[in-house]
mmCIF file of C-alpha atoms in Angstrom:
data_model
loop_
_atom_site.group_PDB
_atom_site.id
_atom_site.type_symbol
_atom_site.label_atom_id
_atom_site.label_comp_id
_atom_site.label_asym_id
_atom_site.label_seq_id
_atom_site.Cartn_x
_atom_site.Cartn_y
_atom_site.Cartn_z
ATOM 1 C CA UNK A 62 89.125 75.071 90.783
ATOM 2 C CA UNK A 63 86.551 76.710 92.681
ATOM 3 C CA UNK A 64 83.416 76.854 92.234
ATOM 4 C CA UNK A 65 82.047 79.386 94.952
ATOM 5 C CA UNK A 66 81.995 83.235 94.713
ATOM 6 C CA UNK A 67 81.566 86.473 96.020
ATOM 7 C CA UNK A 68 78.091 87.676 95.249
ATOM 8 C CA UNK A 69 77.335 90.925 93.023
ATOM 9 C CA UNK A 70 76.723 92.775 96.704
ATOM 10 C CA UNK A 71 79.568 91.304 98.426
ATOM 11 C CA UNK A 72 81.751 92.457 95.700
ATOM 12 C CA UNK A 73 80.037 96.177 95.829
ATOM 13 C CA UNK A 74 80.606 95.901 99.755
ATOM 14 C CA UNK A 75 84.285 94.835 99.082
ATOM 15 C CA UNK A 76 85.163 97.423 96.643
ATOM 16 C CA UNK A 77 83.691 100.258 98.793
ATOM 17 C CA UNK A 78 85.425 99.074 101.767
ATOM 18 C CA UNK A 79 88.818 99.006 99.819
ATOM 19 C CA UNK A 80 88.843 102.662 98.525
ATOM 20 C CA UNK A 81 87.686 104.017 101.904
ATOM 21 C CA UNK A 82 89.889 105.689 104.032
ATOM 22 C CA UNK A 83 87.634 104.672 107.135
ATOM 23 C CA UNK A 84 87.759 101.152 106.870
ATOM 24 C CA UNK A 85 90.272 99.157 109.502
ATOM 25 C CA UNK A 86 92.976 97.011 108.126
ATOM 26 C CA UNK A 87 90.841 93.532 108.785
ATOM 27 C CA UNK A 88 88.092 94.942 106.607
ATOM 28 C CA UNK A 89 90.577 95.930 103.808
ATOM 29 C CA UNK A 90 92.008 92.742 104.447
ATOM 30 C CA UNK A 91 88.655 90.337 103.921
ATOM 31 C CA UNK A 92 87.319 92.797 101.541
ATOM 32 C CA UNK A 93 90.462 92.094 99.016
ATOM 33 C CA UNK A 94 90.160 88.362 100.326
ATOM 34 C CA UNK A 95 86.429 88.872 98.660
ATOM 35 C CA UNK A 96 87.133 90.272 95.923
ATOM 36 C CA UNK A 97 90.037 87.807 95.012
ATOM 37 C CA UNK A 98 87.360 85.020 94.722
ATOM 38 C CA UNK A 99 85.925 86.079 91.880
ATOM 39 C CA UNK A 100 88.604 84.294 90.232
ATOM 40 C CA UNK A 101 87.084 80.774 90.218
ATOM 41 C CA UNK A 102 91.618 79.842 90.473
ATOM 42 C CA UNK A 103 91.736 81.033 93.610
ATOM 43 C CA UNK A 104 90.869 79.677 97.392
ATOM 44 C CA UNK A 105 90.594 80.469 100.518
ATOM 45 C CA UNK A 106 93.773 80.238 102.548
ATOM 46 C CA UNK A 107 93.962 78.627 105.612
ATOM 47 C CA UNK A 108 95.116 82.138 107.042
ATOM 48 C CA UNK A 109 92.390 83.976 106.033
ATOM 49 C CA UNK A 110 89.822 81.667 106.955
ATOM 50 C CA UNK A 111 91.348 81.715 110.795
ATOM 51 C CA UNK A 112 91.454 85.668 110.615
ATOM 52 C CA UNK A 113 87.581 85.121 109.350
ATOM 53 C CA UNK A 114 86.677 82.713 111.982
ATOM 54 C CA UNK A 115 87.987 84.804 114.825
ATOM 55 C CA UNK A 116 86.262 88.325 113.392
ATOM 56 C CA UNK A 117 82.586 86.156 113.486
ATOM 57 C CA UNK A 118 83.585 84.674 117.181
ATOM 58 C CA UNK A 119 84.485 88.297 118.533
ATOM 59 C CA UNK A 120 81.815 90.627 119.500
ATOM 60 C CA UNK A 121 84.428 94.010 118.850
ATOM 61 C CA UNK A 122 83.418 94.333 115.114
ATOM 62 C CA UNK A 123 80.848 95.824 113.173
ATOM 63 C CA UNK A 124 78.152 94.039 110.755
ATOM 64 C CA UNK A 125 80.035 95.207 107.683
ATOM 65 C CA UNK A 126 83.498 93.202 109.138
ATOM 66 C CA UNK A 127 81.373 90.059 109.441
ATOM 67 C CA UNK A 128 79.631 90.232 106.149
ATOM 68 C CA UNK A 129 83.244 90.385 104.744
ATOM 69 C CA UNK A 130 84.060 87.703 106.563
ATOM 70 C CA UNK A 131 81.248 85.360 106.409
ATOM 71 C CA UNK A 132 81.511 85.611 102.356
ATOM 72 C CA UNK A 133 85.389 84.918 103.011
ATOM 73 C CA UNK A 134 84.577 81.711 105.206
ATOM 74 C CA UNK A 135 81.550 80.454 102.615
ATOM 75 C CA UNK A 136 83.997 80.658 99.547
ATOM 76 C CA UNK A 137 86.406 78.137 101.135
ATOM 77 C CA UNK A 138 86.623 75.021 99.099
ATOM 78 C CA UNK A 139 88.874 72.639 100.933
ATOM 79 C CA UNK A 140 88.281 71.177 104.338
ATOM 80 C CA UNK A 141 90.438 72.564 106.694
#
């Protein structure tokens, strides 16, 4: 079980990001990823924590993309 998960705001952020039409398919992607983790059942997949990791190391995306994926990366429960 886990015990870590997506804030009130991250899971405002999330939503919003999910029913926009302008958000990419990495931000949909996190922002589900988010969202998912407020099921304390649930963790972080190795998967999406490498997708996470390489949106925070790349300079190409915007603040919202790293928010999602900073929440993604500080849910993980298992060392990787």
């Amino acid at each position: 079980m886990n015990k870590k998960r997506s804030s009130k705001n991250m899971a405002t952020c999330a939503s919003e990001v999910l029913r926009s039409n302008e958000s990419s398919k990495i931000q949909k992607s996190l922002a589900a990823s988010v969202l998912s983790q407020s099921d304390p059942n649930k963790v972080t997949g190795s998967a999406m924590e490498s997708k996470a990791a390489k949106v925070l190391n790349s300079d190409k995306y915007s603040e919202t993309t790293k928010s999602l994926a900073a929440s993604v990366l500080s849910q993980s429960d298992k060392k990787r």
